[in-house]
CSV table of C-alpha atoms and ligand atoms in Angstrom, one decimal:
chain,number,residue,atom,x,y,z
A,1,MET,CA,-9.9,13.6,29.2
A,2,PRO,CA,-10.5,17.1,27.8
A,3,SER,CA,-11.2,17.3,24.2
A,4,VAL,CA,-8.2,18.3,22.1
A,5,ILE,CA,-10.5,19.9,19.4
A,6,ARG,CA,-12.6,21.8,21.9
A,7,ASP,CA,-9.4,23.1,23.7
A,8,LEU,CA,-7.9,24.3,20.4
A,9,HIS,CA,-11.3,25.9,19.4
A,10,GLU,CA,-11.3,27.8,22.7
A,11,ARG,CA,-7.8,29.0,22.1
A,12,LEU,CA,-8.7,30.1,18.6
A,13,LEU,CA,-11.7,32.0,20.0
A,14,ARG,CA,-9.6,33.7,22.7
A,15,ARG,CA,-7.0,34.6,19.9
A,16,GLU,CA,-4.3,32.7,21.8
A,17,THR,CA,-3.5,31.0,18.5
A,18,THR,CA,-4.4,31.1,14.9
A,19,ALA,CA,-5.4,28.5,12.4
A,20,GLU,CA,-2.2,29.3,10.5
A,21,GLY,CA,-0.2,28.9,13.7
A,22,LEU,CA,-1.8,25.5,14.2
A,23,LEU,CA,-1.1,24.5,10.7
A,24,ASP,CA,2.6,25.6,11.1
A,25,GLN,CA,2.8,23.4,14.2
A,26,SER,CA,1.4,20.5,12.4
A,27,LEU,CA,3.8,21.0,9.4
A,28,ALA,CA,6.8,21.3,11.7
A,29,ALA,CA,5.8,18.1,13.5
A,30,ILE,CA,5.5,16.3,10.2
A,31,ARG,CA,8.9,17.6,9.1
A,32,ASP,CA,10.4,16.5,12.4
A,33,LYS,CA,8.9,13.0,12.7
A,34,ASP,CA,7.3,11.8,9.5
A,35,GLU,CA,10.5,11.0,7.7
A,36,THR,CA,10.7,8.0,10.1
A,37,LEU,CA,7.0,7.3,10.7
A,38,HIS,CA,5.9,7.8,7.0
A,39,SER,CA,2.3,8.4,8.0
A,40,PHE,CA,1.7,10.9,5.2
A,41,LEU,CA,1.7,10.1,1.4
A,42,HIS,CA,1.0,13.7,0.4
A,43,VAL,CA,1.2,16.9,2.4
A,44,ALA,CA,-0.9,19.7,0.9
A,45,GLU,CA,0.7,22.7,2.3
A,46,ASP,CA,-0.7,25.3,-0.1
A,47,THR,CA,-4.3,24.3,0.0
A,48,ALA,CA,-4.1,23.8,3.7
A,49,ARG,CA,-2.6,27.3,4.2
A,50,ALA,CA,-5.4,28.8,2.1
A,51,ALA,CA,-8.0,27.0,4.2
A,52,ALA,CA,-6.3,28.1,7.4
A,53,ARG,CA,-6.2,31.8,6.3
A,54,ARG,CA,-9.9,31.6,5.4
A,55,ALA,CA,-10.6,30.2,8.9
A,56,ASP,CA,-8.5,33.0,10.5
A,57,GLU,CA,-10.5,35.6,8.7
A,58,GLU,CA,-13.7,34.1,10.1
A,59,PHE,CA,-12.2,34.2,13.6
A,60,GLN,CA,-11.0,37.8,13.1
A,61,ALA,CA,-14.5,38.8,11.9
A,62,GLY,CA,-15.8,37.5,15.2
A,63,ARG,CA,-18.4,35.4,13.3
A,64,GLU,CA,-20.8,33.9,15.8
A,65,GLU,CA,-20.9,30.2,16.4
A,66,LEU,CA,-17.9,29.1,14.4
A,67,PRO,CA,-17.9,25.3,14.0
A,68,LEU,CA,-15.7,23.4,16.5
A,69,LEU,CA,-13.5,22.1,13.6
A,70,ALA,CA,-12.9,25.5,12.1
A,71,GLY,CA,-9.2,26.2,11.6
A,72,ILE,CA,-8.1,22.9,13.1
A,73,PRO,CA,-5.7,20.7,11.0
A,74,CYS,CA,-6.7,17.1,10.1
A,75,ALA,CA,-5.4,14.3,7.9
A,76,ILE,CA,-7.4,12.1,5.5
A,77,LYS,CA,-6.7,8.4,4.7
A,78,ASP,CA,-5.8,8.2,1.0
A,79,MET,CA,-8.8,6.1,0.3
A,80,ILE,CA,-11.0,9.2,0.4
A,81,CYS,CA,-11.2,11.7,-2.5
A,82,VAL,CA,-10.2,15.3,-1.9
A,83,ALA,CA,-10.7,17.5,-5.0
A,84,GLY,CA,-7.3,18.6,-6.5
A,85,LEU,CA,-5.2,16.3,-4.3
A,86,PRO,CA,-3.7,13.0,-5.5
A,87,ALA,CA,-5.7,9.9,-4.5
A,88,THR,CA,-3.7,6.7,-4.6
A,89,ALA,CA,-5.5,4.2,-2.3
A,90,GLY,CA,-1.9,3.1,-1.6
A,91,SER,CA,-1.7,1.7,-5.1
A,92,ARG,CA,0.4,2.2,-8.2
A,93,VAL,CA,-2.6,1.5,-10.3
A,94,LEU,CA,-3.9,5.0,-9.5
A,95,ASP,CA,-0.6,6.7,-10.4
A,96,GLY,CA,-1.4,10.3,-11.5
A,97,PHE,CA,-5.1,10.2,-10.6
A,98,VAL,CA,-6.3,13.5,-9.1
A,99,PRO,CA,-10.1,13.4,-8.3
A,100,PRO,CA,-12.0,16.5,-9.6
A,101,TYR,CA,-14.5,16.3,-6.7
A,102,ASP,CA,-14.7,16.0,-2.9
A,103,ALA,CA,-16.1,13.0,-1.1
A,104,THR,CA,-19.2,13.9,0.9
A,105,VAL,CA,-17.3,13.5,4.2
A,106,ILE,CA,-14.7,16.0,2.8
A,107,GLU,CA,-17.4,18.4,1.7
A,108,ARG,CA,-18.8,18.3,5.2
A,109,LEU,CA,-15.4,18.9,6.8
A,110,LYS,CA,-14.9,21.8,4.5
A,111,ASP,CA,-18.3,23.2,5.4
A,112,HIS,CA,-17.0,23.1,9.0
A,113,ASP,CA,-13.9,25.1,7.9
A,114,ALA,CA,-11.6,22.2,8.6
A,115,VAL,CA,-8.0,22.5,7.4
A,116,ILE,CA,-6.9,19.4,5.5
A,117,VAL,CA,-3.1,18.9,5.9
A,118,GLY,CA,-2.7,15.9,3.7
A,119,LYS,CA,-3.4,12.3,2.8
A,120,THR,CA,-2.2,9.4,4.9
A,121,ASN,CA,-0.7,6.0,4.1
A,122,LEU,CA,-2.7,2.8,4.0
A,123,ASP,CA,-2.6,-0.8,2.9
A,124,GLU,CA,-3.3,-0.9,-0.9
A,125,PHE,CA,-7.0,-0.5,-1.4
A,126,ALA,CA,-7.4,-0.8,2.4
A,127,MET,CA,-6.6,-4.5,2.2
A,128,GLY,CA,-4.5,-5.3,5.2
A,129,SER,CA,-3.9,-5.0,8.9
A,130,SER,CA,-0.4,-3.5,9.1
A,131,THR,CA,0.0,-0.8,6.4
A,132,GLU,CA,2.8,-2.9,5.0
A,133,HIS,CA,0.8,-3.6,1.9
A,134,SER,CA,1.1,0.1,0.8
A,135,ALA,CA,2.8,0.4,-2.6
A,136,PHE,CA,4.7,3.3,-1.0
A,137,GLY,CA,6.3,1.5,1.9
A,138,PRO,CA,5.1,0.9,5.5
A,139,THR,CA,4.2,3.4,8.2
A,140,ARG,CA,5.8,2.8,11.6
A,141,ASN,CA,4.2,2.7,15.0
A,142,PRO,CA,5.0,5.9,17.0
A,143,TYR,CA,5.4,3.7,20.2
A,144,ASP,CA,8.1,1.6,18.7
A,145,GLU,CA,9.4,2.1,15.1
A,146,ALA,CA,10.1,-1.6,14.7
A,147,LEU,CA,6.4,-2.3,15.0
A,148,VAL,CA,3.5,-1.9,12.6
A,149,PRO,CA,0.9,0.8,13.4
A,150,GLY,CA,-1.9,-1.6,12.4
A,151,GLY,CA,-3.9,-1.2,9.2
A,152,SER,CA,-5.3,-0.4,6.9
A,153,SER,CA,-5.7,3.2,8.3
A,154,GLY,CA,-2.2,3.0,9.8
A,155,GLY,CA,-1.1,6.3,8.5
A,156,SER,CA,-4.1,8.1,10.1
A,157,ALA,CA,-3.6,6.3,13.4
A,158,ALA,CA,0.1,7.0,13.6
A,159,ALA,CA,-0.4,10.7,12.6
A,160,VAL,CA,-2.8,11.2,15.5
A,161,ALA,CA,-0.8,9.2,18.0
A,162,ALA,CA,2.4,11.1,17.2
A,163,ASN,CA,0.5,14.4,17.5
A,164,LEU,CA,1.1,15.4,13.9
A,165,VAL,CA,-2.6,16.3,13.6
A,166,PRO,CA,-5.4,16.4,16.2
A,167,TYR,CA,-7.6,14.1,14.2
A,168,ALA,CA,-7.8,12.1,11.0
A,169,LEU,CA,-10.3,10.2,9.0
A,170,GLY,CA,-9.9,6.5,8.3
A,171,THR,CA,-12.1,3.8,6.7
A,172,ASP,CA,-13.1,0.5,8.2
A,173,THR,CA,-14.2,-2.5,6.1
A,174,GLY,CA,-13.2,-5.2,8.6
A,175,GLY,CA,-11.5,-3.3,11.4
A,176,SER,CA,-9.2,-0.8,9.6
A,177,ILE,CA,-10.1,2.1,11.9
A,178,ARG,CA,-10.3,0.1,15.2
A,179,GLN,CA,-7.3,-2.1,14.9
A,180,PRO,CA,-4.8,0.7,14.1
A,181,ALA,CA,-6.5,2.8,16.8
A,182,SER,CA,-5.8,0.0,19.2
A,183,PHE,CA,-2.2,-0.5,18.1
A,184,CYS,CA,-1.4,3.2,18.3
A,185,GLY,CA,-3.3,4.0,21.5
A,186,VAL,CA,-5.9,6.4,20.0
A,187,VAL,CA,-9.7,6.4,19.8
A,188,GLY,CA,-11.3,5.1,16.7
A,189,LEU,CA,-15.0,4.9,15.6
A,190,LYS,CA,-16.6,2.7,13.0
A,191,PRO,CA,-20.1,4.1,12.6
A,192,THR,CA,-23.2,2.0,11.8
A,193,TYR,CA,-23.2,0.9,8.1
A,194,GLY,CA,-25.0,3.7,6.2
A,195,ARG,CA,-24.5,6.4,8.8
A,196,VAL,CA,-21.7,8.0,6.9
A,197,SER,CA,-21.8,8.5,3.2
A,198,ARG,CA,-19.5,6.5,1.0
A,199,TYR,CA,-19.7,8.9,-1.9
A,200,GLY,CA,-16.2,9.7,-3.0
A,201,MET,CA,-14.6,7.0,-0.9
A,202,ILE,CA,-12.7,4.6,-3.1
A,203,ALA,CA,-14.6,1.3,-2.8
A,204,PHE,CA,-13.2,-1.9,-1.4
A,205,ALA,CA,-16.2,-3.9,-0.2
A,206,SER,CA,-19.2,-1.7,-0.6
A,207,SER,CA,-21.6,-3.5,1.8
A,208,PHE,CA,-18.9,-3.2,4.6
A,209,ASP,CA,-17.0,0.1,4.0
A,210,GLN,CA,-17.6,3.0,6.5
A,211,ALA,CA,-15.5,6.1,7.1
A,212,GLY,CA,-14.9,7.3,10.6
A,213,PRO,CA,-12.7,9.4,12.9
A,214,LEU,CA,-9.4,8.6,14.6
A,215,THR,CA,-8.8,11.0,17.5
A,216,ARG,CA,-7.1,11.4,20.9
A,217,THR,CA,-10.2,11.6,23.0
A,218,VAL,CA,-13.7,10.2,22.9
A,219,GLU,CA,-15.3,13.7,22.8
A,220,ASP,CA,-13.2,14.5,19.7
A,221,ALA,CA,-14.5,11.4,18.0
A,222,ALA,CA,-18.1,12.5,18.8
A,223,ILE,CA,-17.4,16.0,17.3
A,224,VAL,CA,-15.9,14.6,14.1
A,225,TYR,CA,-18.6,11.9,13.8
A,226,GLU,CA,-21.4,14.5,14.1
A,227,ALA,CA,-19.7,16.6,11.4
A,228,ILE,CA,-19.4,13.9,8.8
A,229,ALA,CA,-22.5,11.7,9.5
A,230,GLY,CA,-25.9,11.9,7.8
A,231,GLU,CA,-28.1,11.0,4.9
A,232,ASP,CA,-26.6,11.7,1.4
A,233,PRO,CA,-28.7,11.7,-1.7
A,234,ARG,CA,-25.5,10.6,-3.6
A,235,ASP,CA,-25.2,7.4,-1.6
A,236,GLY,CA,-28.4,5.4,-1.6
A,237,THR,CA,-27.3,3.2,1.3
A,238,THR,CA,-27.1,6.1,3.8
A,239,LEU,CA,-29.7,5.9,6.5
A,240,PRO,CA,-32.6,8.3,6.1
A,241,GLY,CA,-33.5,11.0,8.6
A,242,SER,CA,-31.4,13.2,10.9
A,243,VAL,CA,-28.5,11.9,12.9
A,244,PRO,CA,-29.3,11.7,16.6
A,245,SER,CA,-26.9,13.9,18.6
A,246,VAL,CA,-24.3,11.9,20.6
A,247,ARG,CA,-22.7,14.8,22.4
A,248,ALA,CA,-25.3,14.7,25.2
A,249,ALA,CA,-24.4,11.1,25.8
A,250,LEU,CA,-20.9,12.0,26.8
A,251,GLU,CA,-22.0,13.0,30.3
A,252,ALA,CA,-24.7,10.4,30.8
A,253,GLY,CA,-22.6,7.8,32.6
A,254,VAL,CA,-23.1,4.1,32.7
A,255,GLN,CA,-25.2,3.7,35.8
A,256,GLY,CA,-27.7,0.9,35.1
A,257,LEU,CA,-26.5,0.0,31.6
A,258,ARG,CA,-26.3,-3.7,30.9
A,259,LEU,CA,-22.9,-4.6,29.5
A,260,GLY,CA,-22.5,-7.9,27.7
A,261,VAL,CA,-19.2,-9.7,27.6
A,262,PRO,CA,-19.2,-12.3,24.8
A,263,GLU,CA,-17.1,-15.2,26.1
A,264,GLU,CA,-16.0,-16.1,22.5
A,265,TYR,CA,-14.2,-12.7,22.1
A,266,PHE,CA,-11.9,-13.5,25.0
A,267,ALA,CA,-11.4,-17.2,24.1
A,268,GLU,CA,-10.7,-17.0,20.3
A,269,GLU,CA,-7.5,-18.7,19.3
A,270,GLY,CA,-4.7,-16.2,19.4
A,271,VAL,CA,-6.2,-13.8,22.0
A,272,ASP,CA,-3.2,-12.9,24.2
A,273,PRO,CA,-4.1,-13.6,27.8
A,274,ASN,CA,-2.4,-10.3,28.8
A,275,VAL,CA,-4.6,-8.4,26.4
A,276,ALA,CA,-7.7,-10.2,27.7
A,277,ARG,CA,-6.7,-9.4,31.3
A,278,THR,CA,-6.2,-5.7,30.5
A,279,VAL,CA,-9.7,-5.6,28.9
A,280,ARG,CA,-11.3,-7.4,31.8
A,281,HIS,CA,-9.7,-4.9,34.1
A,282,ALA,CA,-11.5,-2.2,32.1
A,283,LEU,CA,-14.8,-4.1,32.5
A,284,GLY,CA,-14.2,-4.0,36.3
A,285,VAL,CA,-13.8,-0.2,36.1
A,286,LEU,CA,-17.1,0.1,34.3
A,287,ALA,CA,-18.8,-2.2,36.9
A,288,GLY,CA,-17.4,0.2,39.5
A,289,LEU,CA,-19.2,3.0,37.8
A,290,GLY,CA,-22.5,1.3,38.2
A,291,ALA,CA,-22.9,-0.7,35.0
A,292,GLU,CA,-24.1,-4.3,35.2
A,293,VAL,CA,-21.7,-6.7,33.5
A,294,ARG,CA,-23.1,-10.0,32.2
A,295,GLU,CA,-21.5,-12.8,30.3
A,296,VAL,CA,-23.2,-13.5,26.9
A,297,SER,CA,-22.5,-16.0,24.1
A,298,LEU,CA,-22.2,-15.3,20.4
A,299,PRO,CA,-21.5,-18.8,19.0
A,300,LEU,CA,-21.2,-17.6,15.3
A,301,THR,CA,-18.1,-15.4,16.1
A,302,GLY,CA,-15.8,-18.1,14.9
A,303,VAL,CA,-17.2,-18.1,11.3
A,304,ALA,CA,-17.4,-14.3,10.9
A,305,LEU,CA,-13.8,-14.1,9.5
A,306,ALA,CA,-14.5,-16.7,6.8
A,307,VAL,CA,-17.8,-15.0,5.9
A,308,TYR,CA,-15.9,-11.7,5.7
A,309,TYR,CA,-13.1,-13.0,3.5
A,310,ILE,CA,-15.6,-14.5,1.0
A,311,LEU,CA,-18.0,-11.6,0.8
A,312,ALA,CA,-15.4,-8.8,1.0
A,313,THR,CA,-13.1,-10.3,-1.6
A,314,ALA,CA,-16.1,-11.0,-3.9
A,315,GLU,CA,-17.2,-7.3,-3.7
A,316,ALA,CA,-13.5,-6.2,-4.1
A,317,SER,CA,-13.2,-8.3,-7.3
A,318,THR,CA,-16.0,-6.4,-8.9
A,319,ASN,CA,-15.1,-3.0,-7.5
A,320,LEU,CA,-11.5,-3.2,-8.7
A,321,ALA,CA,-12.5,-4.2,-12.2
A,322,ARG,CA,-12.7,-0.5,-13.0
A,323,TYR,CA,-8.9,-0.1,-12.9
A,324,ASP,CA,-8.5,-1.1,-16.5
A,325,GLY,CA,-5.9,1.4,-17.7
A,326,VAL,CA,-8.6,3.4,-19.5
A,327,ARG,CA,-10.5,5.3,-16.9
A,328,PHE,CA,-8.2,6.1,-14.0
A,329,GLY,CA,-4.5,6.5,-13.3
A,330,ARG,CA,-1.9,4.2,-14.7
A,331,ARG,CA,-2.0,3.0,-18.3
A,332,VAL,CA,0.6,0.6,-19.7
A,333,PRO,CA,0.4,0.5,-23.5
A,334,GLY,CA,-0.1,-2.8,-25.3
A,335,ARG,CA,-0.8,-4.2,-28.7
A,336,THR,CA,-4.5,-5.1,-27.9
A,337,LEU,CA,-7.0,-3.9,-25.4
A,338,ASP,CA,-6.6,-7.2,-23.4
A,339,ASP,CA,-2.8,-6.5,-23.4
A,340,VAL,CA,-3.4,-3.1,-21.9
A,341,TYR,CA,-5.6,-4.6,-19.2
A,342,ARG,CA,-3.1,-7.3,-18.4
A,343,ARG,CA,-0.1,-5.1,-18.3
A,344,THR,CA,-1.8,-2.2,-16.4
A,345,ARG,CA,-3.3,-4.5,-13.8
A,346,GLY,CA,-0.3,-6.8,-13.7
A,347,THR,CA,2.1,-4.0,-12.8
A,348,GLY,CA,-0.4,-1.7,-11.0
A,349,PHE,CA,-1.7,-4.0,-8.3
A,350,GLY,CA,0.4,-5.5,-5.5
A,351,ALA,CA,0.4,-9.1,-4.4
A,352,GLU,CA,-2.3,-8.8,-1.7
A,353,VAL,CA,-4.7,-7.0,-4.0
A,354,LYS,CA,-4.2,-9.7,-6.7
A,355,ARG,CA,-4.8,-12.4,-4.1
A,356,ARG,CA,-8.1,-10.8,-3.1
A,357,ILE,CA,-9.2,-10.4,-6.7
A,358,LEU,CA,-8.5,-14.0,-7.4
A,359,LEU,CA,-10.2,-15.2,-4.2
A,360,GLY,CA,-13.3,-13.0,-4.9
A,361,THR,CA,-13.5,-14.0,-8.6
A,362,PHE,CA,-13.4,-17.7,-7.5
A,363,ALA,CA,-16.1,-17.2,-4.9
A,364,LEU,CA,-18.4,-15.7,-7.5
A,365,SER,CA,-17.6,-18.0,-10.3
A,366,ALA,CA,-20.2,-20.2,-12.0
A,367,GLY,CA,-20.5,-23.5,-10.1
A,368,TYR,CA,-19.0,-22.0,-6.9
A,369,ALA,CA,-21.2,-19.0,-6.2
A,370,ASP,CA,-23.8,-21.2,-4.4
A,371,GLN,CA,-21.2,-23.0,-2.3
A,372,TYR,CA,-19.3,-19.8,-1.3
A,373,TYR,CA,-20.9,-16.5,-2.0
A,374,ARG,CA,-24.5,-17.3,-1.4
A,375,LYS,CA,-23.7,-19.5,1.6
A,376,ALA,CA,-21.6,-16.7,3.1
A,377,ALA,CA,-24.4,-14.2,2.4
A,378,ALA,CA,-26.8,-16.4,4.3
A,379,VAL,CA,-24.5,-16.8,7.3
A,380,ARG,CA,-24.0,-13.1,7.3
A,381,GLN,CA,-27.8,-12.7,8.0
A,382,ALA,CA,-27.5,-15.3,10.8
A,383,ILE,CA,-24.6,-13.3,12.4
A,384,ALA,CA,-26.7,-10.1,12.2
A,385,ARG,CA,-29.6,-11.9,13.9
A,386,GLU,CA,-27.3,-13.3,16.6
A,387,TYR,CA,-26.3,-9.7,17.4
A,388,ALA,CA,-29.8,-8.5,17.4
A,389,GLN,CA,-30.7,-11.2,19.8
A,390,ALA,CA,-27.8,-10.5,22.1
A,391,PHE,CA,-29.0,-6.9,22.3
A,392,GLU,CA,-32.4,-8.0,23.6
A,393,THR,CA,-30.7,-8.8,26.9
A,394,VAL,CA,-27.8,-6.3,27.1
A,395,ASP,CA,-27.4,-2.7,26.0
A,396,ILE,CA,-23.7,-2.9,24.9
A,397,LEU,CA,-21.1,-5.5,24.1
A,398,LEU,CA,-17.5,-5.2,25.1
A,399,SER,CA,-14.4,-7.0,23.9
A,400,PRO,CA,-10.7,-6.5,23.2
A,401,ALA,CA,-10.3,-4.6,19.9
A,402,THR,CA,-7.5,-6.9,18.7
A,403,PRO,CA,-6.2,-10.3,19.8
A,404,GLU,CA,-2.7,-8.9,20.5
A,405,VAL,CA,-0.7,-5.7,20.7
A,406,ALA,CA,1.2,-4.3,17.7
A,407,PHE,CA,3.5,-6.8,16.0
A,408,ARG,CA,6.8,-6.4,14.3
A,409,ILE,CA,7.2,-5.1,10.8
A,410,GLY,CA,7.6,-8.2,8.6
A,411,GLU,CA,6.3,-10.6,11.2
A,412,LYS,CA,3.1,-11.6,9.3
A,413,LEU,CA,3.9,-10.5,5.8
A,414,GLN,CA,4.6,-14.0,4.5
A,415,ASP,CA,1.6,-15.5,6.2
A,416,PRO,CA,-1.7,-14.0,4.9
A,417,LEU,CA,-3.9,-16.2,7.2
A,418,ARG,CA,-2.1,-14.9,10.3
A,419,MET,CA,-2.5,-11.4,9.0
A,420,TYR,CA,-6.2,-11.9,8.4
A,421,ALA,CA,-6.6,-13.3,12.0
A,422,SER,CA,-5.5,-10.0,13.3
A,423,ASP,CA,-9.1,-8.8,12.5
A,424,ILE,CA,-10.9,-11.7,14.1
A,425,LEU,CA,-12.5,-9.4,16.8
A,426,SER,CA,-13.3,-6.5,14.5
A,427,VAL,CA,-14.8,-8.0,11.3
A,428,PRO,CA,-18.0,-9.3,13.0
A,429,MET,CA,-19.3,-5.8,13.4
A,430,ASN,CA,-18.8,-5.0,9.7
A,431,VAL,CA,-20.5,-8.3,8.9
A,432,ALA,CA,-23.5,-7.2,11.1
A,433,GLY,CA,-23.3,-3.5,10.2
A,434,ALA,CA,-23.0,-2.6,13.9
A,435,PRO,CA,-21.2,0.5,15.2
A,436,ALA,CA,-18.1,0.1,17.4
A,437,LEU,CA,-15.8,2.4,19.3
A,438,VAL,CA,-12.2,1.6,20.4
A,439,VAL,CA,-10.8,3.4,23.5
A,440,PRO,CA,-7.3,2.9,24.9
A,441,CYS,CA,-7.5,0.9,28.1
A,442,GLY,CA,-4.0,0.2,29.2
A,443,SER,CA,-0.9,-1.5,28.0
A,444,VAL,CA,0.9,-4.8,27.7
A,445,ASP,CA,4.7,-4.6,27.6
A,446,GLY,CA,4.4,-0.8,27.2
A,447,LEU,CA,2.2,-1.2,24.1
A,448,PRO,CA,-1.4,0.1,23.9
A,449,VAL,CA,-4.4,-2.1,24.3
A,450,GLY,CA,-7.9,-1.1,23.0
A,451,LEU,CA,-11.3,-1.7,24.6
A,452,GLN,CA,-13.9,-2.3,21.9
A,453,ILE,CA,-17.4,-1.1,22.7
A,454,ILE,CA,-20.2,-2.4,20.4
A,455,ALA,CA,-23.7,-1.1,20.1
A,456,PRO,CA,-26.9,-2.0,18.3
A,457,LEU,CA,-27.4,-0.5,14.8
A,458,GLY,CA,-27.8,3.3,15.0
A,459,ARG,CA,-26.9,3.5,18.7
A,460,GLU,CA,-23.6,5.4,18.5
A,461,ASP,CA,-24.9,7.4,21.5
A,462,LEU,CA,-24.5,4.3,23.7
A,463,LEU,CA,-20.9,3.9,22.5
A,464,PHE,CA,-20.1,7.5,23.5
A,465,ARG,CA,-21.8,7.0,26.9
A,466,VAL,CA,-19.6,4.1,27.8
A,467,GLY,CA,-16.5,5.4,26.1
A,468,ALA,CA,-16.6,8.8,27.7
A,469,ALA,CA,-17.4,7.4,31.2
A,470,TYR,CA,-14.6,4.9,31.0
A,471,GLU,CA,-12.1,7.5,29.6
A,472,ARG,CA,-13.0,10.0,32.4
A,473,ARG,CA,-12.5,7.4,35.1
A,474,ARG,CA,-9.2,6.2,33.6
A,475,SER,CA,-7.7,9.7,33.2
A,476,GLU,CA,-8.6,10.3,36.9
A,477,THR,CA,-6.9,7.2,38.1
A,478,GLU,CA,-4.1,6.4,35.6
A,479,GLY,CA,-3.2,9.2,33.3
A,480,LYS,CA,-2.2,8.4,29.8
A,481,LYS,CA,1.2,7.8,28.4
A,482,ASP,CA,2.2,9.6,25.2
A,483,PRO,CA,4.5,8.1,22.7
B,501,LIG,N1,-7.7,-6.1,7.6
B,501,LIG,C1,-9.0,-6.4,6.9
B,501,LIG,C2,-8.7,-6.7,5.5
B,501,LIG,O1,-7.6,-6.9,5.1
B,501,LIG,C3,-9.8,-5.2,7.1
B,501,LIG,C4,-9.4,-4.1,6.2
B,501,LIG,C5,-10.3,-2.9,6.3
B,501,LIG,O2,-11.1,-2.7,7.3
B,501,LIG,N2,-10.3,-2.0,5.3
B,501,LIG,O3,-9.6,-6.9,4.7
């Protein structure tokens, strides 16, 4: 499929449109559709217009080699700080907080003359799989408004799927880019841990969190990834050295690549047989393009979810300690300092966030840390080793992105464990730090299904090789349905 971003870029170069014109289209689409969808929490018309005008001046000046993202509108998950715009993380506890600085990913988008249209809805502090845990009400799925868009980057996924913006940034701690991408029929990339700076990203679970793009095509994801990735002196966990280009990989094809199919990813409890069948069909397409498909086994898959919910909640419980009514956002007055903490946190956090803080505090508490936290940390290493071993015999792993297609709003809200199980196929990559790309691969009952492509650490190029080859073949044979 032709890249949406490249196509807009060429139209801008040929003066067939302007950045301000693109912004107006985006704002009109938001006015038209977003009252129902609720994918945006904040639309920043004034700053976006100023950015669009600056980009138009660059185009008019005929500046050589303008970046591909120049003058093109985008949306940012409200978990990422943009200087001067409110940042809520989907939470009341950040009421009134306006960050005075840009996250590194935002600084990089701005260096590329991107136009930031606004901030998108999410589960509170990115904890969730449906965007229903947002303190500001849920986002709806553009395919069917009775359904969730997935989460936690549900606002970003819905905004791209409904064509409100050509691309958006999300964050992925346990699947929050890939699961909503799958539910909304768009492309989503979770980069290798450390490939993208976390500076200025509101922290949920720091050893898992990564930002990445949600786009309509695989090439668009490559363009945005290359713009935001790279070492950052302000985030000591970023990988050193330059980022290998992935754009060349888009044309490389899959001839001779060894694709591993982990049996456990198709057999986990709750994997809808129709979803599994759709993904197996995609594997057949890749085999037809000259890839070699092999069954592999990852026996630790079944414990990854438990490991994730111990470690991620433990990290969250410490990360969220900073919302104390003193430093950021909301403050509810009280008689004593303890009283201020209690009232601010008691009224500022929603039920899911409180549940995670309690779980994490328990997992770290004296007497239980060995049994839970340290045990989970050890199993995490074993899971990472299991991946590394699998990649000794295959180049890539493939699976469904989610066990089932988008579910109904309200369906899992009363049952946290069922909600957590929605990420059973996406959390293992965050546990291992591995990169993964989700590409639409068909539908079940008219709802999108995502193919998840998983690569060894640092091998985003392989994701794009497979993703682009598959997408090309699919658009030649099937076409793609728009919501
Ligand atoms: N749904 C998972 C959770 O609730 C993952 C969230 C995420 O990736 N941010 O923790």
